[in-house]
Coordinates of C-alpha atoms in Angstrom, one line a residue:
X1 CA 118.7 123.1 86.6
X2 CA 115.6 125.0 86.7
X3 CA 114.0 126.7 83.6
X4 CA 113.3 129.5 82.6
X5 CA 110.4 130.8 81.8
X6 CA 109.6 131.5 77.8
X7 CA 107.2 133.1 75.6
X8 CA 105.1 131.6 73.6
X9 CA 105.8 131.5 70.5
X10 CA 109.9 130.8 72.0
X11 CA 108.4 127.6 73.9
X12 CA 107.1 126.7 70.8
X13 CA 110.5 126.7 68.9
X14 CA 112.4 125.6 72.0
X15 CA 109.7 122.3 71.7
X16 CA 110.1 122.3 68.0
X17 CA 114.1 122.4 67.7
X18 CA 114.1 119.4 71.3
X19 CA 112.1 117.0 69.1
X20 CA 114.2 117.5 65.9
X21 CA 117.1 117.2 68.2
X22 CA 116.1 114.1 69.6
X23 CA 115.3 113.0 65.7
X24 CA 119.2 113.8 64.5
X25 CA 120.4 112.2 67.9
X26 CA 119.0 109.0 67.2
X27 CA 119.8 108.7 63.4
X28 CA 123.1 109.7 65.0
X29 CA 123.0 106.8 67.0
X30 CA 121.8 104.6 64.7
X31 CA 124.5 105.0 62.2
X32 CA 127.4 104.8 64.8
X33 CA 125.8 101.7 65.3
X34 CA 125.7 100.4 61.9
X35 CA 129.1 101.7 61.4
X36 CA 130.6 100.0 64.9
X37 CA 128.7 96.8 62.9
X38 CA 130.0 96.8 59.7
X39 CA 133.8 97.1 61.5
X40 CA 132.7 94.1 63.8
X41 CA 133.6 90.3 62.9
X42 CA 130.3 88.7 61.0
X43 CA 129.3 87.0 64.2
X44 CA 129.7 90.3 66.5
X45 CA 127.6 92.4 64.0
X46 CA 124.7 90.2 64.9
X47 CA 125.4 92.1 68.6
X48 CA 126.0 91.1 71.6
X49 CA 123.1 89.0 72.8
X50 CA 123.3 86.4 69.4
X51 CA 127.1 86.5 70.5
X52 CA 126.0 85.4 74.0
X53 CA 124.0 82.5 72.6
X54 CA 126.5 81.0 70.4
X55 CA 128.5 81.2 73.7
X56 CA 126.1 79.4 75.7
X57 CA 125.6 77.1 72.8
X58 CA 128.9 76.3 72.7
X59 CA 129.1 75.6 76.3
X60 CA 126.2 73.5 76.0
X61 CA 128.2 71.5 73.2
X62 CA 131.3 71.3 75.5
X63 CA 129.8 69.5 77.8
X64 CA 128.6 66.6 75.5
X65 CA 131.6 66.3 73.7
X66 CA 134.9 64.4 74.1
X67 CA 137.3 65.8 75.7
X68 CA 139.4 66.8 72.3
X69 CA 136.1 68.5 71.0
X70 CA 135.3 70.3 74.8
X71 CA 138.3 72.1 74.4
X72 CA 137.7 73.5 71.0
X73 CA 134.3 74.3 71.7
X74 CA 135.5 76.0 75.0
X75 CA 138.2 78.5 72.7
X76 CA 135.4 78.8 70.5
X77 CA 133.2 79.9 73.1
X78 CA 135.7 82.2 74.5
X79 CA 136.5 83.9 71.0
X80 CA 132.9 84.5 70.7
X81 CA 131.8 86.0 73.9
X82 CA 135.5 88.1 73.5
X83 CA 134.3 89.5 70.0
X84 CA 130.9 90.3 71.7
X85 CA 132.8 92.1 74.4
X86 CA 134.7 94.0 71.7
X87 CA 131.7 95.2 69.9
X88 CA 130.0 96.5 73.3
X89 CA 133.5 98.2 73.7
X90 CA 133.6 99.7 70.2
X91 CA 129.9 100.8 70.7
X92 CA 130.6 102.7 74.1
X93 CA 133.7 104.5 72.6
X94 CA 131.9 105.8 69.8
X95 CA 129.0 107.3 71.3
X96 CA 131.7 108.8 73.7
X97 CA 133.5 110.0 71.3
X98 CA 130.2 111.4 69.9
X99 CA 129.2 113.3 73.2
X100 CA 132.9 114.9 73.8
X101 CA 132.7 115.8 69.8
X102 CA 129.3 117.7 70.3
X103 CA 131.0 119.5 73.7
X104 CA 134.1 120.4 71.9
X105 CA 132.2 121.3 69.1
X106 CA 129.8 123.6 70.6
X107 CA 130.4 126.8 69.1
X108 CA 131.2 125.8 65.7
X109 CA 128.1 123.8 65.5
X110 CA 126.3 127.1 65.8
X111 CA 128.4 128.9 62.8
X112 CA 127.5 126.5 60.2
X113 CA 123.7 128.0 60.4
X114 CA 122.1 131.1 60.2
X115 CA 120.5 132.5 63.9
X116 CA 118.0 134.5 62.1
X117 CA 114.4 133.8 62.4
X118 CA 112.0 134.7 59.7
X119 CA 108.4 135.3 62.2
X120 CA 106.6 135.5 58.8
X121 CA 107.5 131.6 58.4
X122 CA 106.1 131.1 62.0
X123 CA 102.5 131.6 60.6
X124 CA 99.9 128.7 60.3
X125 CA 99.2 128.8 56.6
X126 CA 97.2 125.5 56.5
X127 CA 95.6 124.0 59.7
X128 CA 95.4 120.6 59.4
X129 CA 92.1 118.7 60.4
X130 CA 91.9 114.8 61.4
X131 CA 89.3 113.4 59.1
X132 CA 85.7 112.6 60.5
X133 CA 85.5 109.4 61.5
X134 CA 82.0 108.3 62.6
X135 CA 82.5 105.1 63.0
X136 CA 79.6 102.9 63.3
X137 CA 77.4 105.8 63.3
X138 CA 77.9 105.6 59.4
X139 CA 76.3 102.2 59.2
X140 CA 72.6 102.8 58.9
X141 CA 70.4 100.6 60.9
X142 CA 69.7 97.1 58.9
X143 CA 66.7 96.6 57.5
X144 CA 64.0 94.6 58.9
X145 CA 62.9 91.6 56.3
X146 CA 59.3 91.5 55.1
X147 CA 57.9 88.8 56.7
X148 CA 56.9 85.5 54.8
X149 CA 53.4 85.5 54.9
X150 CA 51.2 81.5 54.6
X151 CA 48.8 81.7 52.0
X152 CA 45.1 81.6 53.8
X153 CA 43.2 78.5 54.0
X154 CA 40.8 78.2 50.8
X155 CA 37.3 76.8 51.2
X156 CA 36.4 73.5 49.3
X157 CA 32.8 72.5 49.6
X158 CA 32.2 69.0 49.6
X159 CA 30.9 67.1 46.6
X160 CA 27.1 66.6 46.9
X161 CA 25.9 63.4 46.4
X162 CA 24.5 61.9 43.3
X163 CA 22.1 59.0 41.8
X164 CA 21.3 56.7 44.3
X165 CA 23.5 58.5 47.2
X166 CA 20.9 61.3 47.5
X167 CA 18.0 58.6 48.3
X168 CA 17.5 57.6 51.7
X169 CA 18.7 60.1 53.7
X170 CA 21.4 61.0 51.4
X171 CA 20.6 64.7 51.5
X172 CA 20.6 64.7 55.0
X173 CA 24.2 63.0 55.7
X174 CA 25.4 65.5 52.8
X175 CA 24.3 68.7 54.6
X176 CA 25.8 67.2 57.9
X177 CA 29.3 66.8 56.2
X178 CA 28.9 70.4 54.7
X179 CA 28.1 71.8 58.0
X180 CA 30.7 70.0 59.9
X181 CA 33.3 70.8 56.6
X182 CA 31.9 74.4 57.5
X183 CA 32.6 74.4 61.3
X184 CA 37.0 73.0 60.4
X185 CA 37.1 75.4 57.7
X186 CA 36.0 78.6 59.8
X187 CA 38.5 77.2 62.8
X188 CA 41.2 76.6 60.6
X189 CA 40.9 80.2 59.0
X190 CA 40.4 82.0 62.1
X191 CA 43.6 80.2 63.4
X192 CA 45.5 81.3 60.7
X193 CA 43.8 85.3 60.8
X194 CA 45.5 85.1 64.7
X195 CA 48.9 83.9 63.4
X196 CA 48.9 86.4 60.6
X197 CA 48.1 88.9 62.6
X198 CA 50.4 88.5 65.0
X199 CA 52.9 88.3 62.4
X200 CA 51.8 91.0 61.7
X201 CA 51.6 93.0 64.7
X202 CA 55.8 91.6 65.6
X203 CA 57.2 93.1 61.7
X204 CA 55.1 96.6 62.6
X205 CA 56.7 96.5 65.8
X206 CA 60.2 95.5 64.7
X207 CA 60.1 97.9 61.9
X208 CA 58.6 100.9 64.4
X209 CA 62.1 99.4 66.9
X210 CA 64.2 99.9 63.8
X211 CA 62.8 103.3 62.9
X212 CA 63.9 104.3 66.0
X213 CA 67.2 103.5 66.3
X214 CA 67.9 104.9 62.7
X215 CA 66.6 108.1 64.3
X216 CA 68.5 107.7 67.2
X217 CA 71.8 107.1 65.0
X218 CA 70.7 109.9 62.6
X219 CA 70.7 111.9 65.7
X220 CA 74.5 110.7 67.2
X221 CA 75.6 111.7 63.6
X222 CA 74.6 114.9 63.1
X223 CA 76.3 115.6 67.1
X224 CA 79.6 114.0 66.1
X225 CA 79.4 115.9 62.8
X226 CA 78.4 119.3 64.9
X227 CA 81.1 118.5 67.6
X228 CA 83.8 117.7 64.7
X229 CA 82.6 121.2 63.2
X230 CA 83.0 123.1 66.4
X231 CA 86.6 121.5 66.9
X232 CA 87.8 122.5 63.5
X233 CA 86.3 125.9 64.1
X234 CA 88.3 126.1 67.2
X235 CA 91.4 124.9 65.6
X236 CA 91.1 127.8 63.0
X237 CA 90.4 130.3 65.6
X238 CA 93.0 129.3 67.7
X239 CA 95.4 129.6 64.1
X240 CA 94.0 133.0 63.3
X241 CA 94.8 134.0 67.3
X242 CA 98.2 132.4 67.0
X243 CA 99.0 134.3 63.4
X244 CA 97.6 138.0 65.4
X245 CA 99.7 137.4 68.0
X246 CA 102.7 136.7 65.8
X247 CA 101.1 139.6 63.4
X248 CA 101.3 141.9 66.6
X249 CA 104.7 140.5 67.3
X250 CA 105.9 141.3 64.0
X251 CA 104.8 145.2 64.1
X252 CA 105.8 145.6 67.8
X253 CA 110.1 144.6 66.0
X254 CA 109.3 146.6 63.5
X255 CA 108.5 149.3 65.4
X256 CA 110.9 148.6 68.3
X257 CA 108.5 147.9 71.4
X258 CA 110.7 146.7 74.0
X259 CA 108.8 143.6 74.9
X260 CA 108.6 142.5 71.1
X261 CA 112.2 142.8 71.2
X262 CA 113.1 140.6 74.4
X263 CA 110.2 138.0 73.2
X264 CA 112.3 137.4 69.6
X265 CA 115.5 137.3 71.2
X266 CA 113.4 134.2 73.3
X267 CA 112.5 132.7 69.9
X268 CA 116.2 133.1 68.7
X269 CA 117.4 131.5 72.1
X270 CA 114.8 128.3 71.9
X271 CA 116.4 127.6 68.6
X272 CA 119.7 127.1 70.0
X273 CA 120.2 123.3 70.0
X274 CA 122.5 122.2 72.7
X275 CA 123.8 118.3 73.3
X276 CA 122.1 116.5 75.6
X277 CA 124.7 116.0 77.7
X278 CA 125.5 119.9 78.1
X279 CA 122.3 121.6 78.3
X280 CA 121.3 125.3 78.9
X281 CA 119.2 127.8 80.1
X282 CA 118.6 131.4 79.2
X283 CA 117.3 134.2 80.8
X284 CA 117.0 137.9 79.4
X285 CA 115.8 140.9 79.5
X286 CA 115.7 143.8 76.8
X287 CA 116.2 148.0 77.7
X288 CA 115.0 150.1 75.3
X289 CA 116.6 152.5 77.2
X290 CA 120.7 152.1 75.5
X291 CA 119.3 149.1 73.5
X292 CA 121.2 146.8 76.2
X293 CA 120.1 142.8 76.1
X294 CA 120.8 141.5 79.8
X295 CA 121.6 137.8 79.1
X296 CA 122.0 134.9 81.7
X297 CA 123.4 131.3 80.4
X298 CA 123.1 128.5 83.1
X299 CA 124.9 125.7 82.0
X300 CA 125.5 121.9 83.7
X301 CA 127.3 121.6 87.1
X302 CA 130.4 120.2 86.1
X303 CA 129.4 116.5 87.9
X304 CA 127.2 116.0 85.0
X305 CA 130.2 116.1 82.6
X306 CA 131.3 112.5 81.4
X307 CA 134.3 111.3 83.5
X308 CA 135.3 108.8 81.2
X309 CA 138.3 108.7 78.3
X310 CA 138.0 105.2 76.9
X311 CA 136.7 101.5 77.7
X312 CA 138.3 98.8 77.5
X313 CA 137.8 94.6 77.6
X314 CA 139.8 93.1 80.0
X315 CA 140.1 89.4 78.3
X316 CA 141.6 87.7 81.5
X317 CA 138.1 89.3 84.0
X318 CA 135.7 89.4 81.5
X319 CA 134.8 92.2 82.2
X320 CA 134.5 95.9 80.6
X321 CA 137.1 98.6 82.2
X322 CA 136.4 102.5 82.1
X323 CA 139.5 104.7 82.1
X324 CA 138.8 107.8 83.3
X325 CA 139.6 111.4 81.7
X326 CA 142.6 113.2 83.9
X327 CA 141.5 116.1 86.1
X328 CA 143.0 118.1 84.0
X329 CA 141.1 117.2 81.2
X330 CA 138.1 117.3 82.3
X331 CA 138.9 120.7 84.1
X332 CA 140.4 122.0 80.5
X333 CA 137.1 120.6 78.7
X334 CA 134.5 121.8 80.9
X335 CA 136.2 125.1 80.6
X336 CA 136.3 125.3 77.2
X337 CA 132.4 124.5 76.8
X338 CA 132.0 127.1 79.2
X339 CA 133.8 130.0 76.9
X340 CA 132.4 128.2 74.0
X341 CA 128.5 129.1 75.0
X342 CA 129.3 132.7 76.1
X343 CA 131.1 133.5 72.4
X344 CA 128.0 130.9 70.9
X345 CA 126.1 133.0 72.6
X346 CA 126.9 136.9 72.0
X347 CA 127.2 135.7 68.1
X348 CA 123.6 133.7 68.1
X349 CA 121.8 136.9 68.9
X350 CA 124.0 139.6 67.0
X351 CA 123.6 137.4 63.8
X352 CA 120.1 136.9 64.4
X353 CA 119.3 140.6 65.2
X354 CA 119.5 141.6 61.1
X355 CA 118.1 144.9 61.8
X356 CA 120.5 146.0 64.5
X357 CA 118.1 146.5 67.3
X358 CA 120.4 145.5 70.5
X359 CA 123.5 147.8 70.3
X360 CA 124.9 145.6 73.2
X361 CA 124.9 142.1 75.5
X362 CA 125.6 142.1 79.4
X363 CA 126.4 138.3 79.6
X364 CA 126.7 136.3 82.3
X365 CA 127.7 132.5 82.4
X366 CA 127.1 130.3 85.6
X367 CA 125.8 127.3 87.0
X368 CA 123.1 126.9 89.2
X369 CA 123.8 125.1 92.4
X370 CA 123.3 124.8 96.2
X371 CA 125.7 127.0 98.2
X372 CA 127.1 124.7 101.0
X373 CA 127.5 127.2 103.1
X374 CA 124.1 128.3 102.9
X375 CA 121.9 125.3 101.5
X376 CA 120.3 127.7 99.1
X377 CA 120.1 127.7 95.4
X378 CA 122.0 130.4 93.6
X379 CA 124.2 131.1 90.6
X380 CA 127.9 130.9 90.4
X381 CA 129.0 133.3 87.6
X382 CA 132.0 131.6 85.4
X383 CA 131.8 134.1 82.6
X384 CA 130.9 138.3 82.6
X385 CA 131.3 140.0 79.6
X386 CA 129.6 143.1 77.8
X387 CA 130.1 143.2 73.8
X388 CA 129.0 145.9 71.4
X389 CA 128.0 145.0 68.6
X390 CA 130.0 146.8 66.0
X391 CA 133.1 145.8 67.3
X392 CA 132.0 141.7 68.1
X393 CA 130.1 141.3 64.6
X394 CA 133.8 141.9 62.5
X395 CA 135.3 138.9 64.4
X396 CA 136.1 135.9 62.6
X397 CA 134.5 133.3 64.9
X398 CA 135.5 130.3 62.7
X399 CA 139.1 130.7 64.0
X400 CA 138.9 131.9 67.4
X401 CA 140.1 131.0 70.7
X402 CA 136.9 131.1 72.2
X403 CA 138.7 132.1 75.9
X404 CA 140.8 134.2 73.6
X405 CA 137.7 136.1 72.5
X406 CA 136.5 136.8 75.9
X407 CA 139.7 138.2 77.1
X408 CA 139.8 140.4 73.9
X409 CA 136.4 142.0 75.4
X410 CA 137.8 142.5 78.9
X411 CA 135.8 139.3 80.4
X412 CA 136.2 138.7 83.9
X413 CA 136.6 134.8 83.8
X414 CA 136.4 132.3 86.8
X415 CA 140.0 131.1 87.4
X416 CA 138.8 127.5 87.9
X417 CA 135.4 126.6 86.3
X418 CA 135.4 123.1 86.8
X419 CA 136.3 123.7 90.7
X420 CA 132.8 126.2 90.5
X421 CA 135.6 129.3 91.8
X422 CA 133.4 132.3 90.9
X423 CA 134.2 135.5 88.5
X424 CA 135.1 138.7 90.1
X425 CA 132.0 140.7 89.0
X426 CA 133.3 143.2 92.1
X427 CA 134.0 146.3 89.8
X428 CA 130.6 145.3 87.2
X429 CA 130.0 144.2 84.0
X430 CA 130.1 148.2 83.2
X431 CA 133.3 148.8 85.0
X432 CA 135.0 145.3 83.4
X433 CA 134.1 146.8 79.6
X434 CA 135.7 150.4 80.3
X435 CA 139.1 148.5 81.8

C-alpha cells in the first residue's frame, strides 16, 4: 500500500496515535498471555520452552531407568510436551480471536470516542530540555602538590684547637681543616642550590602545564554550555514556529480557508487507529466551493486477511494443525470490514467537524493493487457513496447494518469485495446520490 502524503501537524498525530497503538497492542498481548497462563496446568504456565526441558529431562531419565520406571517417565514426558503444545495452541487462538475481534469490531471501536480534535491542546506549552551534562568538563584540573623542599645544608666551622693543640704547628693544621671544611661545605650547598632549583624549575612548569589545561577545559565548558544554549534556543523557536503554524491553522477554521479545512480533516484522519492487521490510507481534498470533502480509503488487499479459523494439537503427529476460515467467511468478513470503514469513516469526520464546515463526503473505498492485465498500480473501488450531513448525523450508528447504511445512501457497492470485482462508479458518485 503506498501512503499518502500528510500535513504536518496530521503526521504528527498519525505518529502519535501508531505509537500508543502499538503501546495498547502489546499490553493487549501481554494480558492474553497471562490470561492463556493462568488457564494453563502449573507446569504449561511456565511456557513452552520449560515444558520442553522437563521433556527432555524426562527422556534423559528414561533412558537410565528400568524398564518399569522408562515407561512412566516416557508418559510423563509425553503429558508434558502435550500440555506445552496445548498452551502454544491456546496462545495462537487468542491472539486470533483478538485480530478477527478488532476487524469485526472496526466501526464500533470508533463510536466509543469522540473524533473531535481540540488544535488549542496541540500547542507546546512546556518544551522540555535534556539537562546539561558536561561531563568531565565539570571536573576542574587537579592540583599540582607543593613540592617537599630539603632543608639547605648549614655550615659548622670546625672547633679550633686549644692548650697544647695550637703549639707546633697547631694553627696551621687548624686553618687547613677549616679551609678544606670550607671547600665540602660550598660543594655540598651548591649541589643542593641545583637540585632545588630544578625542583624548582619542574613544579613552575607543572603548575604553568596545569594552568593550561584548566584554561583549556574552562574553555570546552563555556562551548558546551554556549552549544547547549543555542540547542535549547532552537528547541523554543522551533515550539513558538510550531504553535504559529497551529495559531495560523486555527484562524484559517475559523475563518473557513479551504486549505485549513482539508489540513484538520488530515489531523482528524491520523487519529483514526486502525488494527494492524487491517490498515488504511486516506486521501482528501476539501472544496470550498459546495463545502464537498473528496475522501479516498485504501484499505488491505484481501490476501493480507488472516486465513485461519482455529489451531489445533494433533496428539498422535505432534504437531500443531491450522483450520482454515471457509471462503465464505473470509469473503463475508473482508466485506464487512470493508462497509465498516466507509460508515467509520463518513461518521469520523462529521462528528469531528463540530462547527459544520463540510456539508458533504464523496467517498470512495478501494484497494490498491497491480492490474494483471496491465502490470500497473491502480485502485479498485469497493465502496462509492456521497452523504450529507444532515441526513447521516441523525443515524444511530451503534445499531446499524453497516452495508445496510450504505445502501440507505444509494452506495454503489462491489458485488464481490473479496474477489476485488469493482463498483459501478459508471453513472458517478453525483448521479448514484440523486437515484
Amino acid at each position: 500500500m503506498v501512503a499518502k502524503r500528510r500535513g504536518f501537524f496530521a503526521e504528527l498525530q498519525y505518529q502519535s496515535q501508531q505509537a500508543e497503538k502499538r503501546r495498547r497492542q502489546q499490553a493487549a498481548a501481554a494480558q492474553r498471555a497471562h490470561a492463556a497462563a493462568q488457564r494453563a496446568h502449573a507446569t504449561a504456565q511456565r511456557g513452552y520452552e520449560q515444558a520442553m526441558r522437563n521433556y527432555e529431562r524426562a527422556q534423559a531419565a528414561a533412558t537410565r531407568a528400568s524398564i518399569a520406571e522408562q515407561k512412566a517417565a516416557e508418559r510423563e514426558a509425553a503429558r508434558l510436551l502435550a500440555e506445552a503444545r496445548l498452551a502454544e495452541v491456546e496462545e495462537l487462538n487468542a491472539n486470533l480471536a483478538a485480530q478477527y475481534s478488532d476487524i469485526d469490531g472496526i466501526l464500533a471501536s470508533t463510536l466509543e470516542v469522540d473524533d473531535y480534535v481540540d488544535l488549542a491542546t496541540l500547542k507546546i506549552t512546556t518544551v522540555d530540555h535534556p539537562p546539561f551534562e558536561p561531563g568531565v568538563l565539570a571536573v576542574e584540573t587537579q592540583a599540582v602538590p607543593t613540592p617537599q623542599r630539603w632543608y639547605p645544608p648549614v655550615w659548622n666551622e670546625p672547633m679550633p684547637p686549644a692548650g697544647m693543640g695550637a703549639a707546633f704547628g697547631g694553627r696551621k693544621r687548624y686553618e687547613k681543616t677549616v679551609a678544606e671544611a670550607r671547600a665540602a661545605f660550598e660543594a655540598t650547598y651548591a649541589e643542593w642550590w641545583r637540585a632545588d632549583q630544578a625542583l624548582q624549575a619542574a613544579y613552575q612548569g607543572e603548575l604553568a602545564h596545569r594552568d593550561e589545561l584548566e584554561q583549556a577545559r574552562k574553555r570546552k565548558l563555556a562551548e558546551a554550555e554556549a552549544k547547549y544554549r543555542d540547542e535549547c534556543e532552537a528547541r523554543n523557536a522551533q515550539a513558538a514556529a510550531r504553535n504559529a503554524e497551529l495559531d495560523t491553522l486555527i484562524n484559517g477554521l475559523a475563518f473557513d480557508v479551504e486549505s485549513a479545512i482539508d489540513e484538520y480533516v488530515g489531523i482528524v484522519l491520523a487519529n483514526s487507529v486502525y488494527p494492524e492487521i487491517f490498515p488504511v490510507e486516506h486521501d482528501h481534498a476539501f472544496a470550498l466551493h459546495g463545502r464537498e470533502l473528496t475522501l479516498t480509503v485504501t484499505v488491505p488487499e484481501p490476501s493480507k486477511m488472516p486465513t485461519v479459523k482455529e489451531y489445533k494439537y494433533i496428539k498422535a503427529h505432534n504437531e500443531i494443525a491450522a483450520t482454515l476460515l471457509s471462503a465464505r467467511e473470509q469473503k463475508s468478513r473482508f466485506a464487512d470490514a470493508v462497509y465498516q470503514v466507509a460508515v467509520r469513516t463518513l461518521h469520523e469526520v462529521f462528528e469531528a467537524d463540530r462547527a459544520g464546515k463540510i456539508h458533504s463526503i464523496s467517498l470512495t473505498v478501494g484497494v490498491e493493487t497491480i492490474d494483471p492485465g496491465t502490470g500497473l498500480l491502480g485502485t479498485i473501488p469497493l465502496v462509492v457513496v456521497a452523504a450529507e450531513r444532515e441526513a447521516f448525523t441523525k443515524f444511530d450508528l451503534s445499531n446499524v447494518v453497516p452495508k445496510a447504511t450504505l445502501e440507505h445512501l444509494g452506495a454503489a457497492l462491489s458485488k464481490s469485495p473479496f474477489d476485488l470485482t469493482p463498483a459501478d462508479t459508471a453513472p458517478g458518485v453525483r448521479a448514484i446520490r440523486s437515484a
